[in-house]
mmCIF file of C-alpha atoms in Angstrom:
data_model
loop_
_atom_site.group_PDB
_atom_site.id
_atom_site.type_symbol
_atom_site.label_atom_id
_atom_site.label_comp_id
_atom_site.label_asym_id
_atom_site.label_seq_id
_atom_site.Cartn_x
_atom_site.Cartn_y
_atom_site.Cartn_z
ATOM 1 C CA UNK R 853 63.786 80.931 183.766
ATOM 2 C CA UNK R 854 65.053 77.519 182.774
ATOM 3 C CA UNK R 855 68.217 76.913 180.936
ATOM 4 C CA UNK R 856 66.291 75.695 177.946
ATOM 5 C CA UNK R 857 64.225 78.843 177.887
ATOM 6 C CA UNK R 858 67.328 81.057 178.172
ATOM 7 C CA UNK R 859 68.876 79.276 175.209
ATOM 8 C CA UNK R 860 65.749 79.716 173.109
ATOM 9 C CA UNK R 861 65.456 83.382 173.814
ATOM 10 C CA UNK R 862 69.205 84.042 173.170
ATOM 11 C CA UNK R 863 69.294 82.048 169.912
ATOM 12 C CA UNK R 864 66.002 83.643 168.747
ATOM 13 C CA UNK R 865 67.471 87.142 169.406
ATOM 14 C CA UNK R 866 70.636 86.260 167.466
ATOM 15 C CA UNK R 867 68.724 84.762 164.603
ATOM 16 C CA UNK R 868 66.595 87.809 164.288
ATOM 17 C CA UNK R 869 69.301 90.397 164.771
ATOM 18 C CA UNK R 870 72.561 88.768 163.549
ATOM 19 C CA UNK R 871 71.494 86.423 160.821
ATOM 20 C CA UNK R 872 74.601 87.108 158.523
ATOM 21 C CA UNK R 873 77.295 86.559 161.184
ATOM 22 C CA UNK R 874 80.295 84.926 159.668
ATOM 23 C CA UNK R 875 83.985 84.596 160.167
ATOM 24 C CA UNK R 876 86.102 87.802 159.795
ATOM 25 C CA UNK R 877 89.044 85.823 158.443
ATOM 26 C CA UNK R 878 89.744 86.385 154.775
ATOM 27 C CA UNK R 879 90.282 83.206 152.616
ATOM 28 C CA UNK R 880 89.258 81.772 149.321
ATOM 29 C CA UNK R 881 89.618 78.058 149.959
ATOM 30 C CA UNK R 882 89.859 75.479 152.721
ATOM 31 C CA UNK R 883 93.599 75.303 152.668
ATOM 32 C CA UNK R 884 93.779 79.157 153.043
ATOM 33 C CA UNK R 885 91.142 79.127 155.988
ATOM 34 C CA UNK R 886 93.182 76.458 157.763
ATOM 35 C CA UNK R 887 96.295 78.648 157.432
ATOM 36 C CA UNK R 888 94.329 81.697 158.793
ATOM 37 C CA UNK R 889 92.732 79.744 161.659
ATOM 38 C CA UNK R 890 96.231 78.367 162.801
ATOM 39 C CA UNK R 891 97.582 81.850 162.587
ATOM 40 C CA UNK R 892 94.630 83.334 164.576
ATOM 41 C CA UNK R 893 95.568 81.483 167.803
ATOM 42 C CA UNK R 894 96.079 84.225 170.405
ATOM 43 C CA UNK R 895 96.249 86.799 167.596
ATOM 44 C CA UNK R 896 93.550 89.133 166.160
ATOM 45 C CA UNK R 897 91.736 88.488 162.990
ATOM 46 C CA UNK R 898 92.678 91.892 161.799
ATOM 47 C CA UNK R 899 96.391 91.013 162.266
ATOM 48 C CA UNK R 900 95.946 87.680 160.594
ATOM 49 C CA UNK R 901 94.251 89.306 157.549
ATOM 50 C CA UNK R 902 97.238 91.569 157.169
ATOM 51 C CA UNK R 903 99.670 88.718 157.157
ATOM 52 C CA UNK R 904 97.779 85.939 155.367
ATOM 53 C CA UNK R 905 97.663 87.330 151.761
ATOM 54 C CA UNK R 906 101.445 87.288 151.605
ATOM 55 C CA UNK R 907 101.458 83.674 152.955
ATOM 56 C CA UNK R 908 98.775 82.679 150.413
ATOM 57 C CA UNK R 909 100.863 84.197 147.616
ATOM 58 C CA UNK R 910 104.215 82.669 148.651
ATOM 59 C CA UNK R 911 102.673 79.220 149.438
ATOM 60 C CA UNK R 912 99.627 78.829 147.214
ATOM 61 C CA UNK R 913 99.340 75.056 147.598
ATOM 62 C CA UNK R 914 100.024 72.607 150.439
ATOM 63 C CA UNK R 915 102.674 70.967 148.229
ATOM 64 C CA UNK R 916 104.640 74.251 147.937
ATOM 65 C CA UNK R 917 104.472 74.939 151.649
ATOM 66 C CA UNK R 918 105.337 71.303 152.498
ATOM 67 C CA UNK R 919 108.466 71.815 150.431
ATOM 68 C CA UNK R 920 109.517 74.867 152.335
ATOM 69 C CA UNK R 921 111.099 75.260 155.786
ATOM 70 C CA UNK R 922 109.762 76.790 159.029
ATOM 71 C CA UNK R 923 112.457 79.494 158.777
ATOM 72 C CA UNK R 924 111.104 80.407 155.315
ATOM 73 C CA UNK R 925 107.500 80.599 156.556
ATOM 74 C CA UNK R 926 108.578 82.517 159.609
ATOM 75 C CA UNK R 927 109.642 85.513 157.495
ATOM 76 C CA UNK R 928 106.043 85.846 156.366
ATOM 77 C CA UNK R 929 104.403 85.567 159.691
ATOM 78 C CA UNK R 930 106.898 87.095 162.130
ATOM 79 C CA UNK R 931 104.577 89.907 163.110
ATOM 80 C CA UNK R 932 101.895 87.614 164.589
ATOM 81 C CA UNK R 933 101.979 85.985 167.939
ATOM 82 C CA UNK R 934 104.200 82.894 168.446
ATOM 83 C CA UNK R 935 105.614 82.901 164.940
ATOM 84 C CA UNK R 936 108.239 80.274 165.549
ATOM 85 C CA UNK R 937 105.687 77.584 166.655
ATOM 86 C CA UNK R 938 103.145 78.597 163.965
ATOM 87 C CA UNK R 939 105.841 78.426 161.292
ATOM 88 C CA UNK R 940 106.595 74.840 162.270
ATOM 89 C CA UNK R 941 102.927 73.909 162.467
ATOM 90 C CA UNK R 942 102.153 75.324 159.150
ATOM 91 C CA UNK R 943 104.881 73.418 157.416
ATOM 92 C CA UNK R 944 103.908 70.268 159.391
ATOM 93 C CA UNK R 945 100.197 70.885 158.481
ATOM 94 C CA UNK R 946 101.084 71.057 154.711
ATOM 95 C CA UNK R 947 103.255 67.922 154.867
ATOM 96 C CA UNK R 948 100.418 66.096 156.571
ATOM 97 C CA UNK R 949 97.808 67.290 153.911
ATOM 98 C CA UNK R 950 100.134 66.080 151.119
ATOM 99 C CA UNK R 951 101.129 62.736 152.745
ATOM 100 C CA UNK R 952 97.770 61.642 154.160
ATOM 101 C CA UNK R 953 94.946 63.603 152.482
ATOM 102 C CA UNK R 954 95.959 64.132 148.864
ATOM 103 C CA UNK R 955 96.616 67.851 149.585
ATOM 104 C CA UNK R 956 92.949 68.297 150.803
ATOM 105 C CA UNK R 957 91.687 69.470 154.126
ATOM 106 C CA UNK R 958 89.778 66.585 155.700
ATOM 107 C CA UNK R 959 86.190 66.979 156.821
ATOM 108 C CA UNK R 960 86.040 64.891 159.972
ATOM 109 C CA UNK R 961 87.304 65.834 163.382
ATOM 110 C CA UNK R 962 89.375 62.697 163.944
ATOM 111 C CA UNK R 963 91.522 63.375 160.817
ATOM 112 C CA UNK R 964 91.663 67.097 161.602
ATOM 113 C CA UNK R 965 93.129 66.500 164.943
ATOM 114 C CA UNK R 966 95.967 64.551 163.533
ATOM 115 C CA UNK R 967 97.280 67.690 161.756
ATOM 116 C CA UNK R 968 99.995 69.699 163.403
ATOM 117 C CA UNK R 969 98.740 72.945 164.785
ATOM 118 C CA UNK R 970 95.124 71.805 164.861
ATOM 119 C CA UNK R 971 93.502 71.428 168.236
ATOM 120 C CA UNK R 972 89.775 70.890 168.937
ATOM 121 C CA UNK R 973 88.898 74.518 168.545
ATOM 122 C CA UNK R 974 90.555 74.804 165.114
ATOM 123 C CA UNK R 975 89.073 71.494 164.066
ATOM 124 C CA UNK R 976 85.564 72.689 164.960
ATOM 125 C CA UNK R 977 86.124 75.932 163.199
ATOM 126 C CA UNK R 978 87.080 74.099 160.010
ATOM 127 C CA UNK R 979 84.049 71.781 160.292
ATOM 128 C CA UNK R 980 81.539 74.646 160.760
ATOM 129 C CA UNK R 981 83.066 77.268 158.471
ATOM 130 C CA UNK R 982 84.622 75.148 155.722
ATOM 131 C CA UNK R 983 82.090 72.299 155.593
ATOM 132 C CA UNK R 984 78.966 73.948 157.228
ATOM 133 C CA UNK R 985 78.727 70.993 159.672
ATOM 134 C CA UNK R 986 77.105 71.282 163.096
ATOM 135 C CA UNK R 987 80.179 71.957 165.202
ATOM 136 C CA UNK R 988 80.833 74.355 168.060
ATOM 137 C CA UNK R 989 84.300 75.931 168.319
ATOM 138 C CA UNK R 990 85.015 77.395 171.765
ATOM 139 C CA UNK R 991 87.504 80.191 171.873
ATOM 140 C CA UNK R 992 88.008 82.680 174.732
ATOM 141 C CA UNK R 993 85.007 84.764 173.499
ATOM 142 C CA UNK R 994 82.639 81.831 173.371
ATOM 143 C CA UNK R 995 83.817 80.464 176.733
ATOM 144 C CA UNK R 996 83.466 83.903 178.403
ATOM 145 C CA UNK R 997 80.103 84.887 176.920
ATOM 146 C CA UNK R 998 78.516 81.510 177.524
ATOM 147 C CA UNK R 999 79.347 81.590 181.120
ATOM 148 C CA UNK R 1000 78.435 85.251 181.643
ATOM 149 C CA UNK R 1001 75.021 85.028 179.941
ATOM 150 C CA UNK R 1002 74.245 81.811 181.692
ATOM 151 C CA UNK R 1003 74.198 79.435 178.815
ATOM 152 C CA UNK R 1004 76.753 77.411 180.762
ATOM 153 C CA UNK R 1005 77.014 76.949 184.483
ATOM 154 C CA UNK R 1006 80.434 78.238 185.233
ATOM 155 C CA UNK R 1007 82.030 75.596 183.042
ATOM 156 C CA UNK R 1008 85.717 75.061 183.720
ATOM 157 C CA UNK R 1009 86.940 74.036 180.341
ATOM 158 C CA UNK R 1010 86.228 74.713 176.644
ATOM 159 C CA UNK R 1011 85.225 71.160 176.107
ATOM 160 C CA UNK R 1012 82.770 71.306 178.960
ATOM 161 C CA UNK R 1013 81.307 74.607 177.337
ATOM 162 C CA UNK R 1014 81.237 72.940 173.909
ATOM 163 C CA UNK R 1015 79.260 69.938 175.152
ATOM 164 C CA UNK R 1016 76.691 72.146 176.930
ATOM 165 C CA UNK R 1017 76.300 74.388 173.900
ATOM 166 C CA UNK R 1018 75.887 71.468 171.592
ATOM 167 C CA UNK R 1019 73.331 69.910 173.870
ATOM 168 C CA UNK R 1020 71.035 72.918 173.944
ATOM 169 C CA UNK R 1021 71.512 74.758 170.635
ATOM 170 C CA UNK R 1022 69.554 73.277 167.711
ATOM 171 C CA UNK R 1023 71.823 71.515 165.281
ATOM 172 C CA UNK R 1024 70.789 73.824 162.356
ATOM 173 C CA UNK R 1025 72.060 76.812 164.231
ATOM 174 C CA UNK R 1026 75.359 75.508 165.684
ATOM 175 C CA UNK R 1027 77.565 76.766 162.827
ATOM 176 C CA UNK R 1028 75.971 80.230 163.026
ATOM 177 C CA UNK R 1029 75.848 80.253 166.914
ATOM 178 C CA UNK R 1030 79.673 79.843 166.921
ATOM 179 C CA UNK R 1031 79.977 83.229 165.040
ATOM 180 C CA UNK R 1032 77.156 84.849 166.948
ATOM 181 C CA UNK R 1033 78.934 84.259 170.320
ATOM 182 C CA UNK R 1034 82.347 85.100 169.111
ATOM 183 C CA UNK R 1035 81.215 88.431 167.563
ATOM 184 C CA UNK R 1036 79.154 89.280 170.603
ATOM 185 C CA UNK R 1037 82.149 88.681 172.825
ATOM 186 C CA UNK R 1038 84.426 90.619 170.532
ATOM 187 C CA UNK R 1039 82.321 93.787 170.345
ATOM 188 C CA UNK R 1040 79.566 93.818 172.962
ATOM 189 C CA UNK R 1041 80.195 91.383 175.883
ATOM 190 C CA UNK R 1042 83.928 92.362 176.099
ATOM 191 C CA UNK R 1043 86.179 90.923 178.841
ATOM 192 C CA UNK R 1044 86.847 93.828 181.125
ATOM 193 C CA UNK R 1045 83.734 95.891 180.884
ATOM 194 C CA UNK R 1046 80.740 94.490 178.990
ATOM 195 C CA UNK R 1047 78.640 97.010 177.111
ATOM 196 C CA UNK R 1048 75.393 96.036 178.828
ATOM 197 C CA UNK R 1049 73.781 99.323 177.881
ATOM 198 C CA UNK R 1050 73.703 98.467 174.193
ATOM 199 C CA UNK R 1051 73.286 94.711 174.600
ATOM 200 C CA UNK R 1052 70.039 93.129 173.224
ATOM 201 C CA UNK R 1053 70.394 90.194 175.476
ATOM 202 C CA UNK R 1054 70.144 91.906 178.835
ATOM 203 C CA UNK R 1055 66.732 90.539 179.837
ATOM 204 C CA UNK R 1056 67.943 87.008 179.555
ATOM 205 C CA UNK R 1057 71.531 87.480 180.748
ATOM 206 C CA UNK R 1058 72.458 86.279 184.336
ATOM 207 C CA UNK R 1059 75.356 88.765 184.498
ATOM 208 C CA UNK R 1060 72.954 91.655 184.008
ATOM 209 C CA UNK R 1061 70.329 90.199 186.310
ATOM 210 C CA UNK R 1062 72.906 89.958 189.006
ATOM 211 C CA UNK R 1063 74.154 93.490 188.305
ATOM 212 C CA UNK R 1064 71.036 95.370 187.294
ATOM 213 C CA UNK R 1065 72.322 98.885 187.864
ATOM 214 C CA UNK R 1066 76.017 98.698 187.009
ATOM 215 C CA UNK R 1067 75.539 99.363 183.303
ATOM 216 C CA UNK R 1068 72.279 101.186 183.025
ATOM 217 C CA UNK R 1069 71.850 103.277 179.885
ATOM 218 C CA UNK R 1070 72.978 106.876 180.330
ATOM 219 C CA UNK R 1071 69.590 108.368 179.362
#
């Protein structure tokens, strides 16, 4: 099977079986989404969704957050991972939105990457989720699943993975494929023991092909 064929089979399966995949973060506007994505770094979406409503209520606009302090923001996010750094980044993010972007989240990657707390993954999440643009954000799930299935050839970095996925996935599917791979990694192709027995991608998966009897169905 060629790589192009594997990509087609995998994307076709996802399109047929997981058409409605979307972010599990809760938000109502792009500013809130950016807050949630910054908070989600090395933190579960479930935890972020517990924290973020209080943040949104206390800091409903970039202007209000920009006028606050990291210590003030910290009190609302201290139960998430790395709260000190994230509090500083959130205030810095708000100040940048106010000073450079009229309080609006920009819609191109170069501008997004100038915002505190926004790396390439976060920028691509914003492009695909907030603006429905063809971008591929690579987090730990996307990185692991892509290598394990065989969509990438043991890529060594998220950027390498991103470039490979963008090369082979049709542009119209990129924004959805980001969620497909994340959710597949979160619930099926988990890190320690992938649930191959319930995975619909087995017949095209390099990992399963190399370990055909390890995770056979129990029936």
